Coordinates of C-alpha atoms in Angstrom, one line a residue:
X1 CA -20.3 21.3 -28.5
X2 CA -23.1 20.4 -26.0
X3 CA -23.8 17.2 -27.9
X4 CA -20.0 16.3 -27.9
X5 CA -19.8 16.9 -24.2
X6 CA -23.0 14.8 -23.6
X7 CA -21.6 12.0 -25.8
X8 CA -18.2 12.0 -23.9
X9 CA -20.0 11.7 -20.5
X10 CA -22.2 8.8 -21.8
X11 CA -19.1 7.1 -23.1
X12 CA -17.5 7.3 -19.7
X13 CA -20.6 5.9 -18.0
X14 CA -21.9 9.2 -16.5
X15 CA -25.5 10.4 -16.6
X16 CA -26.3 14.2 -16.4
X17 CA -28.9 15.4 -13.8
X18 CA -30.0 18.9 -15.0
X19 CA -28.9 18.3 -18.6
X20 CA -29.5 21.7 -20.1
X21 CA -28.0 23.8 -17.3
X22 CA -25.0 21.6 -16.7
X23 CA -24.1 21.3 -20.4
X24 CA -24.4 25.1 -20.8
X25 CA -21.9 25.5 -17.9
X26 CA -19.6 22.8 -19.3
X27 CA -19.4 24.7 -22.7
X28 CA -18.4 27.8 -20.7
X29 CA -15.7 25.7 -18.9
X30 CA -14.4 24.4 -22.3
X31 CA -14.2 28.0 -23.6
X32 CA -12.6 29.6 -20.6
X33 CA -10.0 26.9 -20.0
X34 CA -9.3 25.9 -23.6
X35 CA -10.5 22.3 -23.1
X36 CA -11.9 19.8 -25.6
X37 CA -15.0 17.8 -24.5
X38 CA -12.7 14.7 -24.0
X39 CA -10.3 16.8 -21.7
X40 CA -13.3 18.1 -19.7
X41 CA -14.7 14.7 -19.0
X42 CA -11.2 13.4 -18.1
X43 CA -10.9 16.2 -15.5
X44 CA -14.4 15.3 -14.2
X45 CA -13.3 11.7 -13.7
X46 CA -10.3 12.9 -11.6
X47 CA -12.7 15.1 -9.6
X48 CA -15.2 12.2 -9.2
X49 CA -12.5 9.9 -7.9
X50 CA -11.0 12.5 -5.5
X51 CA -14.4 13.3 -4.1
X52 CA -15.2 9.6 -3.8
X53 CA -18.7 10.1 -5.2
X54 CA -20.8 6.9 -5.3
X55 CA -23.4 7.7 -8.1
X56 CA -22.1 8.0 -11.7
X57 CA -24.2 11.1 -12.2
X58 CA -23.0 14.6 -13.0
X59 CA -25.0 16.6 -10.4
X60 CA -25.6 20.3 -10.2
X61 CA -24.4 20.4 -6.6
X62 CA -20.9 19.2 -7.7
X63 CA -20.5 21.8 -10.5
X64 CA -19.0 24.5 -8.3
X65 CA -16.5 22.1 -6.8
X66 CA -15.6 20.9 -10.3
X67 CA -15.0 24.5 -11.4
X68 CA -12.6 24.9 -8.4
X69 CA -10.9 21.7 -9.5
X70 CA -10.4 23.1 -13.1
X71 CA -9.0 26.3 -11.6
X72 CA -6.5 24.4 -9.5
X73 CA -5.5 22.3 -12.6
X74 CA -4.9 25.5 -14.6
X75 CA -2.9 27.0 -11.8
X76 CA -0.7 23.8 -11.6
X77 CA -0.1 23.9 -15.3
X78 CA 0.9 27.5 -15.1
X79 CA 3.4 26.8 -12.4
X80 CA 4.9 23.9 -14.4
X81 CA 5.2 26.2 -17.4
X82 CA 7.0 28.9 -15.3
X83 CA 9.4 26.3 -14.0
X84 CA 10.2 25.2 -17.6
X85 CA 10.8 28.8 -18.6
X86 CA 13.2 29.3 -15.6
X87 CA 15.1 26.2 -16.6
X88 CA 15.4 27.3 -20.2
X89 CA 16.3 30.9 -19.2
X90 CA 13.3 32.3 -21.2
X91 CA 10.4 34.3 -19.9
X92 CA 7.1 35.0 -21.6
X93 CA 6.0 38.5 -20.6
X94 CA 2.4 39.0 -19.6
X95 CA 0.3 42.2 -19.3
X96 CA 1.1 42.2 -15.6
X97 CA 4.9 42.3 -16.3
X98 CA 4.4 45.2 -18.8
X99 CA 2.4 47.2 -16.2
X100 CA 5.0 46.6 -13.6
X101 CA 7.7 47.9 -15.9
X102 CA 5.7 51.0 -16.9
X103 CA 4.8 51.8 -13.3
X104 CA 8.3 51.4 -12.0
X105 CA 9.2 54.8 -10.6
X106 CA 12.8 55.7 -10.4
X107 CA 12.1 57.6 -7.1
X108 CA 11.5 54.3 -5.3
X109 CA 15.1 53.1 -5.9
X110 CA 17.6 53.2 -3.2
X111 CA 20.3 55.7 -4.1
X112 CA 22.6 54.7 -1.3
X113 CA 26.0 53.9 -2.7
X114 CA 27.0 50.2 -2.2
X115 CA 30.0 48.0 -2.7
X116 CA 30.5 47.0 -6.4
X117 CA 29.8 43.3 -7.2
X118 CA 31.7 41.2 -9.7
X119 CA 28.8 39.2 -11.1
X120 CA 31.1 37.0 -13.1
X121 CA 32.3 35.3 -9.9
X122 CA 28.8 34.5 -8.5
X123 CA 28.5 30.7 -8.3
X124 CA 24.8 30.8 -7.8
X125 CA 22.8 33.9 -8.6
X126 CA 20.3 34.9 -5.9
X127 CA 17.3 33.7 -8.0
X128 CA 18.7 30.2 -8.4
X129 CA 20.3 29.6 -5.0
X130 CA 19.8 26.0 -4.2
X131 CA 17.3 25.5 -1.4
X132 CA 19.1 22.4 -0.2
X133 CA 22.4 24.3 0.3
X134 CA 20.6 27.1 2.2
X135 CA 19.0 24.6 4.6
X136 CA 22.2 22.6 5.0
X137 CA 24.1 25.7 6.0
X138 CA 21.5 26.5 8.6
X139 CA 21.6 22.9 10.0
X140 CA 25.3 22.7 10.1
X141 CA 25.4 24.8 13.2
X142 CA 23.7 22.1 15.3
X143 CA 20.3 21.0 16.7
X144 CA 19.4 24.4 18.1
X145 CA 19.4 25.9 14.6
X146 CA 17.3 23.1 13.3
X147 CA 14.6 23.7 15.9
X148 CA 14.5 27.4 15.2
X149 CA 14.2 26.9 11.4
X150 CA 10.6 27.8 10.3
X151 CA 9.2 26.0 7.3
X152 CA 5.7 25.8 5.9
X153 CA 5.5 22.3 7.2
X154 CA 6.4 23.3 10.8
X155 CA 3.6 25.9 10.8
X156 CA 0.9 23.4 10.0
X157 CA -2.1 22.8 12.4
X158 CA -4.1 19.7 13.4
X159 CA -1.1 17.5 13.8
X160 CA -1.9 13.8 13.9
X161 CA -5.7 14.4 13.4
X162 CA -7.6 11.2 12.6
X163 CA -9.3 11.8 9.2
X164 CA -11.0 8.4 8.9
X165 CA -11.3 5.3 11.0
X166 CA -12.8 1.8 11.1
X167 CA -13.1 -0.2 14.3
X168 CA -14.5 -3.7 14.5
X169 CA -12.2 -4.9 17.3
X170 CA -14.3 -5.5 20.5
X171 CA -13.0 -3.5 23.5
X172 CA -10.5 -1.4 21.5
X173 CA -10.9 2.4 21.1
X174 CA -10.2 4.2 17.8
X175 CA -7.0 6.1 17.6
X176 CA -7.6 9.6 19.0
X177 CA -6.0 12.8 17.8
X178 CA -2.7 13.4 19.3
X179 CA -2.3 16.7 21.3
X180 CA -1.1 19.5 19.0
X181 CA 2.0 20.5 20.9
X182 CA 5.7 20.6 20.0
X183 CA 7.2 17.2 20.7
X184 CA 11.0 17.3 21.3
X185 CA 13.7 14.6 21.7
X186 CA 13.9 15.5 25.4
X187 CA 10.5 13.9 25.9
X188 CA 11.5 10.5 24.3
X189 CA 13.0 8.8 27.3
X190 CA 9.8 9.5 29.4
X191 CA 7.6 8.3 26.6
X192 CA 9.5 5.1 25.9
X193 CA 9.5 4.2 29.6
X194 CA 5.7 4.5 29.6
X195 CA 5.1 2.5 26.4
X196 CA 4.9 -1.3 27.0
X197 CA 7.4 -3.3 25.0
X198 CA 5.8 -5.3 22.1
X199 CA 6.8 -8.8 21.1
X200 CA 8.6 -9.0 17.8
X201 CA 6.4 -10.3 15.0
X202 CA 7.5 -13.3 12.8
X203 CA 8.5 -12.4 9.2
X204 CA 8.5 -14.5 6.1
X205 CA 9.3 -12.9 2.7
X206 CA 8.0 -14.6 -0.4
X207 CA 10.9 -14.6 -2.8
X208 CA 10.4 -13.5 -6.4
X209 CA 13.9 -14.3 -7.7
X210 CA 14.8 -10.7 -8.2
X211 CA 18.2 -9.8 -6.6
X212 CA 19.8 -6.3 -6.1
X213 CA 22.1 -5.5 -9.0
X214 CA 20.2 -7.7 -11.5
X215 CA 20.6 -6.8 -15.2
X216 CA 17.7 -5.3 -17.0
X217 CA 16.8 -3.5 -20.3
X218 CA 17.0 -6.9 -22.0
X219 CA 13.2 -7.0 -22.6
X220 CA 12.3 -8.5 -26.0
X221 CA 9.0 -8.6 -27.9
X222 CA 9.0 -12.4 -27.4
X223 CA 9.1 -11.9 -23.6
X224 CA 6.0 -9.7 -23.8
X225 CA 4.1 -12.1 -26.0
X226 CA 4.9 -15.0 -23.8
X227 CA 3.8 -13.1 -20.7
X228 CA 0.5 -12.3 -22.3
X229 CA 0.0 -15.8 -23.5
X230 CA 0.8 -17.3 -20.1
X231 CA -1.7 -15.0 -18.4
X232 CA -4.5 -16.0 -20.8
X233 CA -3.6 -19.7 -20.4
X234 CA -3.5 -19.5 -16.6
X235 CA -6.9 -17.8 -16.5
X236 CA -8.3 -20.4 -19.0
X237 CA -7.1 -23.4 -16.8
X238 CA -8.5 -21.8 -13.7
X239 CA -11.9 -21.1 -15.2
X240 CA -12.2 -24.6 -16.6
X241 CA -11.0 -26.3 -13.4
X242 CA -13.7 -24.5 -11.4
X243 CA -16.3 -26.6 -13.2
X244 CA -18.5 -23.5 -13.9
X245 CA -17.4 -22.9 -17.5
X246 CA -16.9 -25.1 -20.6
X247 CA -13.7 -25.5 -22.5
X248 CA -13.1 -22.2 -24.4
X249 CA -13.2 -22.0 -28.2
X250 CA -12.0 -19.6 -30.9
X251 CA -14.0 -16.4 -30.7
X252 CA -12.9 -15.2 -34.2
X253 CA -14.7 -18.0 -36.0
X254 CA -18.2 -17.4 -37.3
X255 CA -20.8 -19.4 -35.2
X256 CA -24.5 -19.1 -34.6
X257 CA -24.4 -21.0 -31.4
X258 CA -23.4 -19.6 -28.0
X259 CA -19.8 -20.2 -27.1
X260 CA -17.4 -19.4 -24.3
X261 CA -14.0 -17.7 -24.9
X262 CA -11.1 -16.4 -22.8
X263 CA -8.9 -13.5 -23.9
X264 CA -7.3 -10.1 -23.1
X265 CA -9.1 -6.8 -23.5
X266 CA -7.3 -4.4 -25.9
X267 CA -8.0 -1.3 -28.0
X268 CA -8.2 -1.3 -31.7
X269 CA -5.9 1.8 -32.0
X270 CA -3.8 4.1 -29.9
X271 CA -5.7 6.2 -27.5
X272 CA -8.2 5.6 -24.8
X273 CA -10.6 2.6 -24.8
X274 CA -14.2 3.2 -25.6
X275 CA -17.2 1.0 -26.3
X276 CA -16.6 1.0 -30.1
X277 CA -12.9 0.3 -29.9
X278 CA -13.0 -2.8 -27.6
X279 CA -11.2 -5.9 -29.0
X280 CA -10.6 -9.4 -27.5
X281 CA -7.2 -11.0 -28.1
X282 CA -7.5 -14.8 -27.6
X283 CA -4.6 -17.2 -27.0
X284 CA -2.3 -18.6 -29.6
X285 CA -3.7 -22.0 -28.8
X286 CA -7.3 -21.2 -29.7
X287 CA -7.1 -18.4 -32.3
X288 CA -3.5 -18.0 -33.2
X289 CA -3.4 -14.8 -31.1
X290 CA -5.9 -13.0 -33.4
X291 CA -8.2 -10.2 -32.2
X292 CA -11.9 -9.8 -32.7
X293 CA -14.2 -6.8 -32.1
X294 CA -16.4 -7.0 -29.0
X295 CA -20.0 -5.8 -28.8
X296 CA -20.9 -5.1 -25.2
X297 CA -24.4 -3.6 -25.8
X298 CA -26.2 -6.6 -24.3
X299 CA -24.3 -6.4 -21.0
X300 CA -26.2 -4.4 -18.3
X301 CA -23.0 -3.8 -16.3
X302 CA -19.3 -4.3 -16.8
X303 CA -15.9 -2.7 -15.9
X304 CA -13.0 -3.3 -18.3
X305 CA -9.6 -1.9 -19.1
X306 CA -6.7 -2.8 -21.6
X307 CA -4.8 -5.8 -20.4
X308 CA -7.6 -7.3 -18.4
X309 CA -8.1 -11.1 -19.0
X310 CA -11.8 -12.0 -19.1
X311 CA -14.1 -14.9 -19.9
X312 CA -16.7 -14.0 -22.5
X313 CA -19.9 -15.8 -23.3
X314 CA -21.8 -15.0 -26.5
X315 CA -21.8 -15.7 -30.3
X316 CA -20.1 -14.4 -33.4
X317 CA -22.6 -14.7 -36.3
X318 CA -20.4 -12.9 -38.9
X319 CA -16.9 -13.8 -37.8
X320 CA -16.0 -10.1 -37.5
X321 CA -17.8 -9.1 -34.2
X322 CA -18.3 -11.2 -31.0
X323 CA -21.6 -10.2 -29.4
X324 CA -21.1 -10.7 -25.6
X325 CA -24.0 -11.9 -23.4
X326 CA -21.9 -12.6 -20.3
X327 CA -18.5 -11.4 -19.0
X328 CA -16.4 -13.0 -16.2
X329 CA -13.6 -10.9 -14.9
X330 CA -12.6 -13.0 -11.9
X331 CA -11.0 -16.4 -11.6
X332 CA -10.6 -18.8 -8.6
X333 CA -7.6 -18.2 -6.4
X334 CA -5.2 -21.2 -6.1
X335 CA -4.9 -22.7 -2.7
X336 CA -1.2 -22.9 -2.7
X337 CA 1.1 -19.9 -3.2
X338 CA 3.1 -20.6 -6.3
X339 CA 5.6 -17.7 -5.7
X340 CA 6.8 -18.9 -2.3
X341 CA 10.3 -20.1 -2.1
X342 CA 10.2 -23.0 0.6
X343 CA 13.9 -22.8 1.2
X344 CA 13.8 -19.1 1.9
X345 CA 10.7 -19.5 4.1
X346 CA 12.4 -22.2 6.1
X347 CA 15.6 -20.2 6.6
X348 CA 13.7 -17.1 7.9
X349 CA 11.5 -19.2 10.2
X350 CA 14.6 -20.8 11.6
X351 CA 16.2 -17.4 12.2
X352 CA 13.1 -16.2 13.9
X353 CA 12.8 -19.2 16.2
X354 CA 16.4 -18.8 17.4
X355 CA 16.6 -15.0 17.8
X356 CA 13.0 -13.6 18.1
X357 CA 10.2 -13.8 20.6
X358 CA 7.2 -14.7 18.4
X359 CA 4.0 -12.9 19.3
X360 CA 0.5 -14.2 19.1
X361 CA -0.3 -15.5 15.6
X362 CA -2.7 -13.8 13.2
X363 CA -2.6 -10.6 15.1
X364 CA -0.5 -7.7 13.9
X365 CA -0.1 -4.0 14.5
X366 CA 1.3 -1.8 11.6
X367 CA 2.0 1.8 10.7
X368 CA 2.0 2.2 6.9
X369 CA 3.3 5.3 5.1
X370 CA 4.2 6.0 1.5
X371 CA 6.6 8.6 0.1
X372 CA 7.6 11.3 -0.7
X373 CA 9.0 11.7 2.8
X374 CA 10.1 15.3 2.5
X375 CA 8.3 18.4 1.3
X376 CA 9.0 20.0 -2.1
X377 CA 10.6 23.2 -0.6
X378 CA 13.5 21.4 1.1
X379 CA 15.3 18.2 1.8
X380 CA 14.9 18.2 5.6
X381 CA 12.7 15.1 5.6
X382 CA 10.5 16.7 8.3
X383 CA 7.4 14.5 7.6
X384 CA 9.6 11.3 8.1
X385 CA 11.0 12.8 11.4
X386 CA 7.4 13.5 12.6
X387 CA 6.3 10.0 11.6
X388 CA 9.1 8.4 13.6
X389 CA 8.3 10.5 16.6
X390 CA 4.7 9.3 16.4
X391 CA 5.8 5.7 16.0
X392 CA 8.0 6.1 19.2
X393 CA 4.9 7.1 21.1
X394 CA 2.8 4.3 19.6
X395 CA 5.3 1.7 18.5
X396 CA 3.9 -0.9 16.1
X397 CA 5.1 -4.4 15.5
X398 CA 5.8 -3.5 11.9
X399 CA 6.6 -0.1 10.3
X400 CA 6.0 -0.4 6.6
X401 CA 7.6 2.5 4.5
X402 CA 7.0 2.6 0.8
X403 CA 9.0 4.7 -1.6
X404 CA 9.9 7.0 -3.1
X405 CA 12.5 7.7 -0.4
X406 CA 14.8 9.9 -2.6
X407 CA 12.2 11.2 -5.0
X408 CA 13.4 11.8 -8.5
X409 CA 10.5 14.3 -8.9
X410 CA 11.7 16.6 -6.1
X411 CA 12.4 20.1 -7.5
X412 CA 16.0 20.2 -6.0
X413 CA 16.9 16.8 -7.5
X414 CA 15.4 17.7 -10.9
X415 CA 17.4 21.0 -11.0
X416 CA 20.6 19.3 -9.9
X417 CA 21.2 21.8 -7.0
X418 CA 22.0 19.1 -4.4
X419 CA 25.6 18.8 -3.3
X420 CA 25.3 15.1 -2.2
X421 CA 24.8 11.9 -4.1
X422 CA 21.5 10.1 -4.1
X423 CA 23.0 7.2 -2.1
X424 CA 24.3 9.7 0.5
X425 CA 20.9 11.3 0.9
X426 CA 19.3 7.9 1.3
X427 CA 21.9 6.7 3.8
X428 CA 22.0 9.9 6.0
X429 CA 18.4 11.0 5.8
X430 CA 16.6 7.6 5.7
X431 CA 18.7 4.7 7.0
X432 CA 20.4 6.6 9.9
X433 CA 17.0 7.9 11.1
X434 CA 15.6 4.3 11.0
X435 CA 18.7 2.9 12.8
X436 CA 18.2 5.5 15.6
X437 CA 14.5 4.7 15.7
X438 CA 14.9 0.9 16.2
X439 CA 17.6 1.5 18.7
X440 CA 15.3 3.6 20.8
X441 CA 12.1 1.5 20.6
X442 CA 13.9 -1.8 21.1
X443 CA 13.7 -5.2 19.4
X444 CA 9.9 -5.4 19.4
X445 CA 9.5 -3.3 16.2
X446 CA 10.5 -4.3 12.6
X447 CA 10.9 -1.8 9.7
X448 CA 10.1 -2.9 6.2
X449 CA 11.2 -0.8 3.2
X450 CA 9.7 -1.1 -0.3
X451 CA 11.3 0.8 -3.2
X452 CA 9.6 2.8 -5.9
X453 CA 10.5 3.4 -9.6
X454 CA 10.7 7.1 -8.6
X455 CA 13.6 6.4 -6.2
X456 CA 16.6 8.3 -7.7
X457 CA 19.1 6.0 -5.8
X458 CA 17.6 2.7 -7.2
X459 CA 17.1 0.8 -10.4
X460 CA 14.5 2.4 -12.7
X461 CA 12.8 -0.9 -13.7
X462 CA 9.6 -2.7 -12.8
X463 CA 9.4 -5.3 -11.2
X464 CA 12.1 -3.9 -8.9
X465 CA 14.6 -5.6 -6.7
X466 CA 14.9 -4.8 -3.0
X467 CA 17.0 -1.9 -1.8
X468 CA 20.6 -2.5 -0.8
X469 CA 20.7 -1.2 2.8
X470 CA 24.0 -2.7 4.0
X471 CA 23.3 -2.8 7.7
X472 CA 25.5 -4.5 10.4
X473 CA 23.8 -3.8 13.8
X474 CA 20.1 -3.9 13.0
X475 CA 20.0 -6.3 10.1
X476 CA 17.1 -8.5 11.5
X477 CA 15.0 -5.4 12.3
X478 CA 15.3 -3.3 9.1
X479 CA 14.5 -5.3 6.0
X480 CA 13.9 -4.4 2.3
X481 CA 11.3 -6.0 0.1
X482 CA 11.1 -6.2 -3.7
X483 CA 8.5 -4.1 -5.6
X484 CA 5.9 -5.6 -5.9
X485 CA 6.3 -8.0 -3.0
X486 CA 4.4 -10.3 -0.6
X487 CA 5.4 -11.1 3.0
X488 CA 3.8 -12.8 6.0
X489 CA 4.1 -11.3 9.5
X490 CA 2.5 -13.4 12.3
X491 CA 0.9 -15.4 9.5
X492 CA -0.9 -12.3 8.2
X493 CA -0.3 -12.2 4.4
X494 CA 0.5 -8.7 3.1
X495 CA 0.9 -7.7 -0.6
X496 CA 2.3 -4.3 -1.6
X497 CA 3.1 -2.4 -4.8
X498 CA 4.4 1.2 -5.0
X499 CA 3.5 1.7 -8.7
X500 CA 0.3 3.8 -8.8
X501 CA -1.8 1.1 -10.5
X502 CA -5.1 2.4 -9.1
X503 CA -4.7 5.8 -10.7
X504 CA -3.5 4.3 -14.0
X505 CA -6.4 1.8 -14.2
X506 CA -8.9 4.6 -13.4
X507 CA -7.6 6.6 -16.4
X508 CA -8.1 3.6 -18.8
X509 CA -11.2 1.9 -17.4
X510 CA -14.6 2.1 -19.0
X511 CA -17.7 0.8 -17.2
X512 CA -21.4 0.5 -17.2
X513 CA -23.5 0.4 -14.1
X514 CA -26.5 -1.9 -13.5
X515 CA -30.0 -0.6 -14.3
X516 CA -31.1 -1.0 -10.7
X517 CA -29.1 2.0 -9.8
X518 CA -27.1 0.6 -6.9
X519 CA -24.4 2.9 -5.7
X520 CA -21.0 1.7 -6.7
X521 CA -17.8 2.3 -4.7
X522 CA -15.3 2.9 -7.5
X523 CA -12.3 2.7 -5.2
X524 CA -13.2 -0.8 -4.2
X525 CA -13.9 -1.7 -7.8
X526 CA -10.4 -0.5 -8.9
X527 CA -8.7 -2.4 -6.0
X528 CA -10.8 -5.5 -6.8
X529 CA -9.3 -5.6 -10.3
X530 CA -5.9 -6.4 -8.8
X531 CA -7.4 -9.4 -6.9
X532 CA -9.6 -10.6 -9.8
X533 CA -6.7 -10.5 -12.3
X534 CA -4.2 -12.1 -9.8
X535 CA -1.7 -9.5 -10.9
X536 CA -0.1 -6.5 -9.2
X537 CA 0.0 -4.8 -12.7
X538 CA -2.7 -6.1 -15.0
X539 CA -2.7 -3.0 -17.3
X540 CA -1.3 -3.6 -20.8
X541 CA 0.2 -1.7 -22.5
X542 CA 1.7 -0.2 -19.4
X543 CA 1.7 3.5 -18.7
X544 CA 4.5 5.6 -20.3
X545 CA 6.0 6.3 -16.9
X546 CA 6.3 2.6 -15.9
X547 CA 9.5 0.8 -17.1
X548 CA 7.8 -2.7 -17.3
X549 CA 10.4 -5.4 -18.1
X550 CA 9.0 -8.9 -18.8
X551 CA 12.5 -10.4 -19.0
X552 CA 12.8 -9.9 -15.2
X553 CA 10.9 -12.7 -13.4
X554 CA 7.4 -12.1 -14.8
X555 CA 6.1 -14.3 -11.9
X556 CA 7.0 -11.4 -9.6
X557 CA 3.9 -9.6 -10.8
X558 CA 1.6 -12.5 -10.0
X559 CA -0.7 -12.5 -7.0
X560 CA -1.6 -16.1 -6.6
X561 CA -3.2 -15.8 -3.2
X562 CA -5.7 -13.4 -1.6
X563 CA -3.7 -11.4 0.9
X564 CA -5.1 -10.4 4.2
X565 CA -3.9 -6.8 3.6
X566 CA -3.2 -5.3 0.2
X567 CA -1.2 -2.0 0.3
X568 CA -1.6 0.2 -2.9
X569 CA -0.3 3.7 -2.3
X570 CA -1.8 6.2 -4.8
X571 CA -2.2 9.9 -5.5
X572 CA -6.0 9.2 -5.4
X573 CA -7.6 10.0 -2.1
X574 CA -6.5 7.8 0.9
X575 CA -8.8 4.9 2.0
X576 CA -9.1 1.7 4.0
X577 CA -11.7 -0.7 2.5
X578 CA -12.7 -4.3 3.0
X579 CA -12.9 -6.0 -0.4
X580 CA -15.0 -8.9 -1.4
X581 CA -15.5 -10.6 -4.8
X582 CA -18.0 -9.0 -7.2
X583 CA -18.1 -11.9 -9.7
X584 CA -20.4 -14.9 -9.1
X585 CA -19.0 -15.7 -5.7
X586 CA -15.9 -17.3 -7.0
X587 CA -13.5 -15.8 -4.5
X588 CA -15.1 -15.6 -1.1
X589 CA -12.0 -14.6 0.8
X590 CA -12.0 -11.0 1.9
X591 CA -9.1 -8.6 1.8
X592 CA -8.3 -5.2 3.4
X593 CA -7.2 -2.7 0.8
X594 CA -5.1 0.2 2.1
X595 CA -4.1 3.4 0.3
X596 CA -2.2 5.4 3.0
X597 CA -2.0 8.5 0.7
X598 CA 1.3 10.4 0.6
X599 CA 3.2 11.4 3.7
X600 CA 4.2 14.7 2.1
X601 CA 2.1 16.7 -0.3
X602 CA 3.7 19.8 -1.8
X603 CA 5.0 22.0 1.1
X604 CA 2.6 20.5 3.6
X605 CA 1.9 17.2 5.3
X606 CA -0.1 14.2 4.0
X607 CA -1.4 11.1 5.7
X608 CA -0.4 7.6 6.9
X609 CA -2.4 4.6 8.2
X610 CA -2.3 2.9 11.6
X611 CA -3.7 -0.6 11.4
X612 CA -4.4 -3.3 14.1
X613 CA -5.3 -6.6 12.5
X614 CA -7.1 -8.9 14.9
X615 CA -7.3 -12.2 12.9
X616 CA -9.7 -11.4 10.1
X617 CA -11.1 -8.7 7.8
X618 CA -14.0 -8.3 10.3
X619 CA -11.6 -7.7 13.2
X620 CA -9.6 -4.6 12.4
X621 CA -8.9 -1.2 14.0
X622 CA -7.7 1.2 11.2
X623 CA -7.1 4.9 11.3
X624 CA -6.0 7.3 8.6
X625 CA -3.9 10.0 10.4
X626 CA -2.8 13.4 9.1
X627 CA 0.9 14.1 9.7

């Protein structure tokens, strides 16, 4: 088993520091937690990402932390199994249950006579009483009851602590930790009087053609093939037009001379990609869409995943295997934005000029938060309420909220114990709070909503149309964007996508590091894949949880420009990073990648990002703040 574990680590690009000792412990982990070597290495990769380790080495110092990670994973799996048993009405008895029954002394029972209960008329047994109904009954008595309600979230410490910050703006201080005291609505008027009114930012939404209520589930095999073919052709045209590469040829034909080819990385069978299963699918134009096996042994470094379109230099002596000597994973960005709808841009600009006070261009202040917006033990949306209180004290020009808003993964929604429709929850818990927020902070702040495929009140499809908000009073201030989407605020280009593409690519990617041993920031590399591929979702085939539909405006997934800010919310640890091209200096434009984390995590609070953009990637003040 030690050899299998060692082989799996090597296949995933990890070296082992103290090989004998670490492999011995890994065998113990596999035995204790019933893991295969492949499962063990997959768990290590999750631990490696969450810890943001730079060196691809399994070190002795990290083994204890990895053991704790395995224990937490086992505990989460056990909790999920218990939930499934409760839903099915079955219970698997453990030795602890047997001991409890054997040690149950009748003398401990209360012999006081009580009122007989007719169990047949109980609508909800005590063990399954819906949490949402209990909280709603408490809240129905008024605001006083709500303030007295004690939840795990309300008992948290270190409110609004700054967990990470970057400041390259001259003369601007980093965000400081807010005082940890109870902030009530009675303080709002005083706070708002002291806060200077901001000028409203301009806003231009780049249209994708997706409209609310559009029909989907009409995806055909032909649509998928056309989308893949168009991506390969687009990359081919861009690489040839750059003048750095020759016209590509058929990589499946036997040839002793060195050639250049363009195609999509794919796996030769179902399962995870590895060095021996890498295939290259070329375009129909050059090879009829056929695949050829790729040999990557001569490359000293690479990072590939299924669906990635690359340029490959090398030769194919036998006609069965293409031996790669060079890999190009980045293409030049086009100067013009192909996705922009000029008519829509002109209409929005006209509206802004007539109704808004436009602030200084290329400067923008934002607060960015991603759902869930309520904790798993209730539907009180306490984290959202706290975020809006923070945004009243420090009002941004743009408050960007990314779904899920009504999370389909919430325990109460999954059990069906909620007595309101999903639309009602969204309207009363989200929209009404936002209407109250913009009314209090004034016209200087805009709110932008981006849906998620986990939103129970919205279409389960990707790409996803904008949310239907149906506002009357605050229509210019509260706007919804498609998922994924691109917009400009004060001429600052921002792209965002709520599908967790970073986590999904990290689970499919294989890589090799350069021999010089330079530390590699994997988070930056994962985010760079989005820019290099010019796609919000370059992974193919998509993850099982993603309802990717190519019949719905495939251009909506394209990222034909380098945004100034790229927002990619993920379950992976929060970050703010400045991205630059890693491939031959083709794309020199820099981009700020932001993962705000999740506003709510379990029964506790998560994180959000406060960002001041001063005109360029070298002029920012960003803070990751704990809610």
